[in-house]
Amino acid sequence: MAGSWRAKAQAGGMLLALLGWVSSCVTTFVPLWKSLNLDLNELEVWTMGLWQVCIAREAGAVECRAHGSFLALPPALRVSRLLMCLSNGLGLLGCLLAAPGLEGWTACEDRPGLKRRFLLAGGAVFSTAGMATLAPVSWVAYNTILDFWDDTVPDIVPRWEFGEATFLGWFAGAFLATGGLVLACSACSARAETPPAPACCQPHTVRDRHPHPKNADLVI
């Protein structure tokens, strides 16, 4: 019964982590981190991502242009690029580590301790990937809020707002962190429920190893 519960928990945690990893990869490359609606021209919608800026027109045409230089980007976007790429790499590493540790996989079945270590390492890597996704998305969202409510900017100037990728990134980070935590907890519970190894036989005493002869005479 306990093994069945762990298998279901591991499957659910792996599914959450994979969903979060795919969502994090999509968040990294879509140009939907910020959106801008121009009051003077309502037929155009500007969107910005980590790699490019796009203009969507009412006719359905979308024109995108890559950022000119990495060093010319604001610090939040530069760090976000690095952290999101790191999160994607950690997500892939977490998949490779956690997969052999799942109870449904036949790999390392004769070595349960190694399977638990694989699963625990995969869960920890997934959780780290979740933090690496939540940090840049939250930082960009925080700067967007500051710019939106900046009193020094005239009201006539358009303000950037949250894009769809911001919310997708929050969900991706939460899924990665939750899935990694579930995998790590299932690995720890499996270790706690493992029966202890049988106690070793007590060594023979010196007296047992060298018994006195039954007919030994006492020497006075």
PDB file of C-alpha atoms in Angstrom:
ATOM      1  CA  MET A   1       0.000   0.000   0.000  1.00  0.00           C
ATOM      2  CA  ALA A   2       2.803   2.401   0.916  1.00  0.00           C
ATOM      3  CA  GLY A   3       4.655   1.549  -2.277  1.00  0.00           C
ATOM      4  CA  SER A   4       1.537   2.295  -4.350  1.00  0.00           C
ATOM      5  CA  TRP A   5       1.124   5.646  -2.598  1.00  0.00           C
ATOM      6  CA  ARG A   6       4.747   6.554  -3.291  1.00  0.00           C
ATOM      7  CA  ALA A   7       4.433   5.562  -6.946  1.00  0.00           C
ATOM      8  CA  LYS A   8       1.380   7.801  -7.397  1.00  0.00           C
ATOM      9  CA  ALA A   9       3.067  10.679  -5.582  1.00  0.00           C
ATOM     10  CA  GLN A  10       6.182  10.310  -7.710  1.00  0.00           C
ATOM     11  CA  ALA A  11       4.125  10.221 -10.914  1.00  0.00           C
ATOM     12  CA  GLY A  12       2.219  13.348  -9.865  1.00  0.00           C
ATOM     13  CA  GLY A  13       5.377  15.179  -8.852  1.00  0.00           C
ATOM     14  CA  MET A  14       7.118  14.246 -12.104  1.00  0.00           C
ATOM     15  CA  LEU A  15       4.119  15.400 -14.131  1.00  0.00           C
ATOM     16  CA  LEU A  16       4.029  18.730 -12.317  1.00  0.00           C
ATOM     17  CA  ALA A  17       7.756  19.220 -12.772  1.00  0.00           C
ATOM     18  CA  LEU A  18       7.611  18.386 -16.494  1.00  0.00           C
ATOM     19  CA  LEU A  19       4.670  20.751 -16.993  1.00  0.00           C
ATOM     20  CA  GLY A  20       6.551  23.487 -15.165  1.00  0.00           C
ATOM     21  CA  TRP A  21       9.707  22.866 -17.181  1.00  0.00           C
ATOM     22  CA  VAL A  22       7.891  23.082 -20.531  1.00  0.00           C
ATOM     23  CA  SER A  23       6.073  26.234 -19.379  1.00  0.00           C
ATOM     24  CA  SER A  24       9.377  27.745 -18.266  1.00  0.00           C
ATOM     25  CA  CYS A  25      10.915  27.074 -21.695  1.00  0.00           C
ATOM     26  CA  VAL A  26       7.932  28.722 -23.384  1.00  0.00           C
ATOM     27  CA  THR A  27       8.168  31.695 -21.021  1.00  0.00           C
ATOM     28  CA  THR A  28      11.843  32.141 -21.837  1.00  0.00           C
ATOM     29  CA  PHE A  29      11.385  32.626 -25.567  1.00  0.00           C
ATOM     30  CA  VAL A  30       7.942  34.183 -26.110  1.00  0.00           C
ATOM     31  CA  PRO A  31       7.942  38.014 -26.450  1.00  0.00           C
ATOM     32  CA  LEU A  32       5.043  38.473 -24.044  1.00  0.00           C
ATOM     33  CA  TRP A  33       6.688  39.591 -20.827  1.00  0.00           C
ATOM     34  CA  LYS A  34       5.321  43.129 -21.197  1.00  0.00           C
ATOM     35  CA  SER A  35       2.553  44.666 -23.269  1.00  0.00           C
ATOM     36  CA  LEU A  36       1.913  48.262 -24.305  1.00  0.00           C
ATOM     37  CA  ASN A  37      -1.269  49.733 -25.783  1.00  0.00           C
ATOM     38  CA  LEU A  38      -0.827  53.098 -27.454  1.00  0.00           C
ATOM     39  CA  ASP A  39      -3.691  55.521 -26.872  1.00  0.00           C
ATOM     40  CA  LEU A  40      -2.793  57.464 -30.013  1.00  0.00           C
ATOM     41  CA  ASN A  41      -2.843  54.335 -32.155  1.00  0.00           C
ATOM     42  CA  GLU A  42      -5.122  51.641 -30.794  1.00  0.00           C
ATOM     43  CA  LEU A  43      -4.513  49.455 -33.828  1.00  0.00           C
ATOM     44  CA  GLU A  44      -1.028  48.539 -32.598  1.00  0.00           C
ATOM     45  CA  VAL A  45      -0.053  46.496 -29.543  1.00  0.00           C
ATOM     46  CA  TRP A  46       3.584  46.363 -28.496  1.00  0.00           C
ATOM     47  CA  THR A  47       4.927  43.344 -26.642  1.00  0.00           C
ATOM     48  CA  MET A  48       8.373  42.772 -25.192  1.00  0.00           C
ATOM     49  CA  GLY A  49      10.262  39.649 -24.213  1.00  0.00           C
ATOM     50  CA  LEU A  50      13.773  38.730 -23.187  1.00  0.00           C
ATOM     51  CA  TRP A  51      14.959  38.420 -26.780  1.00  0.00           C
ATOM     52  CA  GLN A  52      12.831  40.670 -28.980  1.00  0.00           C
ATOM     53  CA  VAL A  53      10.137  43.337 -29.257  1.00  0.00           C
ATOM     54  CA  CYS A  54       7.053  42.741 -31.412  1.00  0.00           C
ATOM     55  CA  ILE A  55       4.323  44.949 -32.864  1.00  0.00           C
ATOM     56  CA  ALA A  56       0.944  43.347 -33.524  1.00  0.00           C
ATOM     57  CA  ARG A  57      -1.343  45.253 -35.890  1.00  0.00           C
ATOM     58  CA  GLU A  58      -5.073  44.909 -36.310  1.00  0.00           C
ATOM     59  CA  ALA A  59      -4.656  43.425 -39.777  1.00  0.00           C
ATOM     60  CA  GLY A  60      -2.999  40.401 -38.165  1.00  0.00           C
ATOM     61  CA  ALA A  61       0.563  41.205 -39.151  1.00  0.00           C
ATOM     62  CA  VAL A  62       3.197  40.802 -36.437  1.00  0.00           C
ATOM     63  CA  GLU A  63       6.619  42.377 -36.801  1.00  0.00           C
ATOM     64  CA  CYS A  64       9.373  41.405 -34.373  1.00  0.00           C
ATOM     65  CA  ARG A  65      12.831  42.839 -33.901  1.00  0.00           C
ATOM     66  CA  ALA A  66      15.568  41.390 -31.717  1.00  0.00           C
ATOM     67  CA  HIS A  67      17.179  43.491 -29.007  1.00  0.00           C
ATOM     68  CA  GLY A  68      20.186  45.288 -30.386  1.00  0.00           C
ATOM     69  CA  SER A  69      22.756  44.418 -27.739  1.00  0.00           C
ATOM     70  CA  PHE A  70      22.859  42.335 -24.591  1.00  0.00           C
ATOM     71  CA  LEU A  71      24.792  45.017 -22.724  1.00  0.00           C
ATOM     72  CA  ALA A  72      22.282  47.692 -23.766  1.00  0.00           C
ATOM     73  CA  LEU A  73      19.430  45.854 -22.017  1.00  0.00           C
ATOM     74  CA  PRO A  74      18.235  46.909 -18.551  1.00  0.00           C
ATOM     75  CA  PRO A  75      19.820  44.914 -15.710  1.00  0.00           C
ATOM     76  CA  ALA A  76      16.545  43.106 -14.996  1.00  0.00           C
ATOM     77  CA  LEU A  77      16.344  41.728 -18.544  1.00  0.00           C
ATOM     78  CA  ARG A  78      20.016  40.759 -18.632  1.00  0.00           C
ATOM     79  CA  VAL A  79      19.819  38.807 -15.393  1.00  0.00           C
ATOM     80  CA  SER A  80      16.468  37.348 -16.404  1.00  0.00           C
ATOM     81  CA  ARG A  81      17.985  35.928 -19.574  1.00  0.00           C
ATOM     82  CA  LEU A  82      20.704  34.165 -17.631  1.00  0.00           C
ATOM     83  CA  LEU A  83      18.404  32.856 -14.909  1.00  0.00           C
ATOM     84  CA  MET A  84      15.773  31.588 -17.324  1.00  0.00           C
ATOM     85  CA  CYS A  85      18.388  29.738 -19.392  1.00  0.00           C
ATOM     86  CA  LEU A  86      19.767  28.315 -16.153  1.00  0.00           C
ATOM     87  CA  SER A  87      16.281  27.216 -15.135  1.00  0.00           C
ATOM     88  CA  ASN A  88      15.748  25.440 -18.459  1.00  0.00           C
ATOM     89  CA  GLY A  89      19.049  23.607 -18.121  1.00  0.00           C
ATOM     90  CA  LEU A  90      18.310  22.616 -14.531  1.00  0.00           C
ATOM     91  CA  GLY A  91      14.889  21.344 -15.566  1.00  0.00           C
ATOM     92  CA  LEU A  92      16.464  19.048 -18.138  1.00  0.00           C
ATOM     93  CA  LEU A  93      19.008  17.852 -15.585  1.00  0.00           C
ATOM     94  CA  GLY A  94      16.221  17.216 -13.082  1.00  0.00           C
ATOM     95  CA  CYS A  95      14.413  15.018 -15.618  1.00  0.00           C
ATOM     96  CA  LEU A  96      17.542  12.963 -16.228  1.00  0.00           C
ATOM     97  CA  LEU A  97      18.178  12.527 -12.507  1.00  0.00           C
ATOM     98  CA  ALA A  98      14.626  11.860 -11.312  1.00  0.00           C
ATOM     99  CA  ALA A  99      13.597   9.411 -14.058  1.00  0.00           C
ATOM    100  CA  PRO A 100      15.845   6.496 -12.890  1.00  0.00           C
ATOM    101  CA  GLY A 101      14.613   6.996  -9.329  1.00  0.00           C
ATOM    102  CA  LEU A 102      10.919   6.507 -10.091  1.00  0.00           C
ATOM    103  CA  GLU A 103       9.437   3.266  -8.811  1.00  0.00           C
ATOM    104  CA  GLY A 104       7.867   2.504 -12.179  1.00  0.00           C
ATOM    105  CA  TRP A 105      11.267   2.446 -13.913  1.00  0.00           C
ATOM    106  CA  THR A 106      13.322  -0.722 -14.000  1.00  0.00           C
ATOM    107  CA  ALA A 107      16.644   1.104 -13.783  1.00  0.00           C
ATOM    108  CA  CYS A 108      18.648   0.392 -10.610  1.00  0.00           C
ATOM    109  CA  GLU A 109      15.929  -1.851  -9.149  1.00  0.00           C
ATOM    110  CA  ASP A 110      18.554  -3.951  -7.390  1.00  0.00           C
ATOM    111  CA  ARG A 111      19.955  -0.836  -5.692  1.00  0.00           C
ATOM    112  CA  PRO A 112      17.103   0.942  -3.870  1.00  0.00           C
ATOM    113  CA  GLY A 113      19.482   3.285  -2.094  1.00  0.00           C
ATOM    114  CA  LEU A 114      20.805   4.580  -5.407  1.00  0.00           C
ATOM    115  CA  LYS A 115      17.249   5.059  -6.726  1.00  0.00           C
ATOM    116  CA  ARG A 116      16.366   7.159  -3.677  1.00  0.00           C
ATOM    117  CA  ARG A 117      19.450   9.320  -4.154  1.00  0.00           C
ATOM    118  CA  PHE A 118      18.595   9.842  -7.817  1.00  0.00           C
ATOM    119  CA  LEU A 119      15.044  10.823  -6.917  1.00  0.00           C
ATOM    120  CA  LEU A 120      16.144  13.137  -4.116  1.00  0.00           C
ATOM    121  CA  ALA A 121      18.709  14.834  -6.348  1.00  0.00           C
ATOM    122  CA  GLY A 122      16.147  15.246  -9.138  1.00  0.00           C
ATOM    123  CA  GLY A 123      13.634  16.799  -6.740  1.00  0.00           C
ATOM    124  CA  ALA A 124      16.228  19.232  -5.411  1.00  0.00           C
ATOM    125  CA  VAL A 125      17.254  20.247  -8.941  1.00  0.00           C
ATOM    126  CA  PHE A 126      13.618  20.759  -9.957  1.00  0.00           C
ATOM    127  CA  SER A 127      13.007  22.980  -6.932  1.00  0.00           C
ATOM    128  CA  THR A 128      16.120  25.019  -7.743  1.00  0.00           C
ATOM    129  CA  ALA A 129      14.879  25.417 -11.316  1.00  0.00           C
ATOM    130  CA  GLY A 130      11.568  26.690  -9.951  1.00  0.00           C
ATOM    131  CA  MET A 131      13.331  29.328  -7.879  1.00  0.00           C
ATOM    132  CA  ALA A 132      15.416  30.301 -10.919  1.00  0.00           C
ATOM    133  CA  THR A 133      12.167  30.878 -12.830  1.00  0.00           C
ATOM    134  CA  LEU A 134      10.264  32.730 -10.118  1.00  0.00           C
ATOM    135  CA  ALA A 135      13.092  35.176  -9.387  1.00  0.00           C
ATOM    136  CA  PRO A 136      13.425  36.839 -12.838  1.00  0.00           C
ATOM    137  CA  VAL A 137       9.689  36.846 -13.525  1.00  0.00           C
ATOM    138  CA  SER A 138       8.984  38.506 -10.181  1.00  0.00           C
ATOM    139  CA  TRP A 139      11.814  40.998 -10.688  1.00  0.00           C
ATOM    140  CA  VAL A 140      10.518  42.082 -14.100  1.00  0.00           C
ATOM    141  CA  ALA A 141       6.978  42.290 -12.717  1.00  0.00           C
ATOM    142  CA  TYR A 142       8.190  44.431  -9.803  1.00  0.00           C
ATOM    143  CA  ASN A 143       9.978  46.848 -12.140  1.00  0.00           C
ATOM    144  CA  THR A 144       6.874  47.011 -14.322  1.00  0.00           C
ATOM    145  CA  ILE A 145       4.786  48.023 -11.321  1.00  0.00           C
ATOM    146  CA  LEU A 146       7.320  50.684 -10.316  1.00  0.00           C
ATOM    147  CA  ASP A 147       7.363  52.145 -13.823  1.00  0.00           C
ATOM    148  CA  PHE A 148       3.574  52.053 -14.080  1.00  0.00           C
ATOM    149  CA  TRP A 149       3.074  54.049 -10.877  1.00  0.00           C
ATOM    150  CA  ASP A 150       6.013  56.402 -11.382  1.00  0.00           C
ATOM    151  CA  ASP A 151       4.717  59.905 -10.646  1.00  0.00           C
ATOM    152  CA  THR A 152       7.647  61.552 -12.429  1.00  0.00           C
ATOM    153  CA  VAL A 153       6.435  60.245 -15.802  1.00  0.00           C
ATOM    154  CA  PRO A 154       3.636  62.322 -17.409  1.00  0.00           C
ATOM    155  CA  ASP A 155       0.255  60.643 -17.636  1.00  0.00           C
ATOM    156  CA  ILE A 156       0.211  61.023 -21.394  1.00  0.00           C
ATOM    157  CA  VAL A 157       3.156  58.642 -21.734  1.00  0.00           C
ATOM    158  CA  PRO A 158       2.038  55.019 -22.313  1.00  0.00           C
ATOM    159  CA  ARG A 159       2.926  52.527 -19.571  1.00  0.00           C
ATOM    160  CA  TRP A 160       4.062  48.947 -19.919  1.00  0.00           C
ATOM    161  CA  GLU A 161       1.792  46.355 -18.315  1.00  0.00           C
ATOM    162  CA  PHE A 162       2.026  42.658 -17.455  1.00  0.00           C
ATOM    163  CA  GLY A 163       2.123  40.289 -20.392  1.00  0.00           C
ATOM    164  CA  GLU A 164       0.832  36.729 -20.574  1.00  0.00           C
ATOM    165  CA  ALA A 165       4.325  35.308 -20.117  1.00  0.00           C
ATOM    166  CA  THR A 166       4.534  36.865 -16.660  1.00  0.00           C
ATOM    167  CA  PHE A 167       1.651  34.784 -15.369  1.00  0.00           C
ATOM    168  CA  LEU A 168       2.861  31.715 -17.258  1.00  0.00           C
ATOM    169  CA  GLY A 169       6.269  32.112 -15.620  1.00  0.00           C
ATOM    170  CA  TRP A 170       4.743  32.266 -12.149  1.00  0.00           C
ATOM    171  CA  PHE A 171       2.789  29.076 -12.792  1.00  0.00           C
ATOM    172  CA  ALA A 172       5.893  27.412 -14.260  1.00  0.00           C
ATOM    173  CA  GLY A 173       8.019  28.243 -11.217  1.00  0.00           C
ATOM    174  CA  ALA A 174       5.311  27.060  -8.834  1.00  0.00           C
ATOM    175  CA  PHE A 175       4.880  23.773 -10.726  1.00  0.00           C
ATOM    176  CA  LEU A 176       8.629  23.145 -10.792  1.00  0.00           C
ATOM    177  CA  ALA A 177       9.077  23.868  -7.093  1.00  0.00           C
ATOM    178  CA  THR A 178       6.011  21.847  -6.056  1.00  0.00           C
ATOM    179  CA  GLY A 179       6.911  18.877  -8.249  1.00  0.00           C
ATOM    180  CA  GLY A 180      10.474  18.831  -6.952  1.00  0.00           C
ATOM    181  CA  LEU A 181       9.259  19.007  -3.363  1.00  0.00           C
ATOM    182  CA  VAL A 182       6.866  16.092  -3.909  1.00  0.00           C
ATOM    183  CA  LEU A 183       9.636  13.973  -5.441  1.00  0.00           C
ATOM    184  CA  ALA A 184      12.043  14.764  -2.620  1.00  0.00           C
ATOM    185  CA  CYS A 185       9.427  13.990   0.050  1.00  0.00           C
ATOM    186  CA  SER A 186       8.571  10.659  -1.593  1.00  0.00           C
ATOM    187  CA  ALA A 187      12.262   9.751  -1.624  1.00  0.00           C
ATOM    188  CA  CYS A 188      12.608  10.617   2.079  1.00  0.00           C
ATOM    189  CA  SER A 189       9.475   8.620   2.987  1.00  0.00           C
ATOM    190  CA  ALA A 190      10.799   5.604   1.106  1.00  0.00           C
ATOM    191  CA  ARG A 191      14.008   5.779   3.107  1.00  0.00           C
ATOM    192  CA  ALA A 192      12.131   6.077   6.394  1.00  0.00           C
ATOM    193  CA  GLU A 193       9.983   3.016   5.627  1.00  0.00           C
ATOM    194  CA  THR A 194      12.913   0.811   4.606  1.00  0.00           C
ATOM    195  CA  PRO A 195      13.263  -2.003   7.196  1.00  0.00           C
ATOM    196  CA  PRO A 196      16.532  -1.952   9.091  1.00  0.00           C
ATOM    197  CA  ALA A 197      19.192  -4.411   8.150  1.00  0.00           C
ATOM    198  CA  PRO A 198      19.458  -7.530  10.364  1.00  0.00           C
ATOM    199  CA  ALA A 199      21.790  -7.155  13.281  1.00  0.00           C
ATOM    200  CA  CYS A 200      25.180  -8.737  12.877  1.00  0.00           C
ATOM    201  CA  CYS A 201      25.994 -11.792  14.937  1.00  0.00           C
ATOM    202  CA  GLN A 202      27.720 -11.004  18.174  1.00  0.00           C
ATOM    203  CA  PRO A 203      31.410 -11.951  18.087  1.00  0.00           C
ATOM    204  CA  HIS A 204      32.466 -14.891  20.160  1.00  0.00           C
ATOM    205  CA  THR A 205      34.115 -14.107  23.429  1.00  0.00           C
ATOM    206  CA  VAL A 206      37.628 -15.106  24.137  1.00  0.00           C
ATOM    207  CA  ARG A 207      36.340 -17.744  26.478  1.00  0.00           C
ATOM    208  CA  ASP A 208      34.144 -19.225  23.748  1.00  0.00           C
ATOM    209  CA  ARG A 209      36.962 -19.257  21.262  1.00  0.00           C
ATOM    210  CA  HIS A 210      39.362 -20.887  23.698  1.00  0.00           C
ATOM    211  CA  PRO A 211      37.334 -23.144  25.987  1.00  0.00           C
ATOM    212  CA  HIS A 212      39.041 -24.771  28.852  1.00  0.00           C
ATOM    213  CA  PRO A 213      39.475 -28.516  28.474  1.00  0.00           C
ATOM    214  CA  LYS A 214      36.937 -30.431  30.464  1.00  0.00           C
ATOM    215  CA  ASN A 215      39.531 -32.634  32.247  1.00  0.00           C
ATOM    216  CA  ALA A 216      42.095 -29.929  32.889  1.00  0.00           C
ATOM    217  CA  ASP A 217      43.730 -30.308  36.289  1.00  0.00           C
ATOM    218  CA  LEU A 218      44.243 -27.319  38.455  1.00  0.00           C
ATOM    219  CA  VAL A 219      47.885 -26.643  39.112  1.00  0.00           C
ATOM    220  CA  ILE A 220      48.652 -25.592  42.667  1.00  0.00           C
TER     221      ILE A 220
END
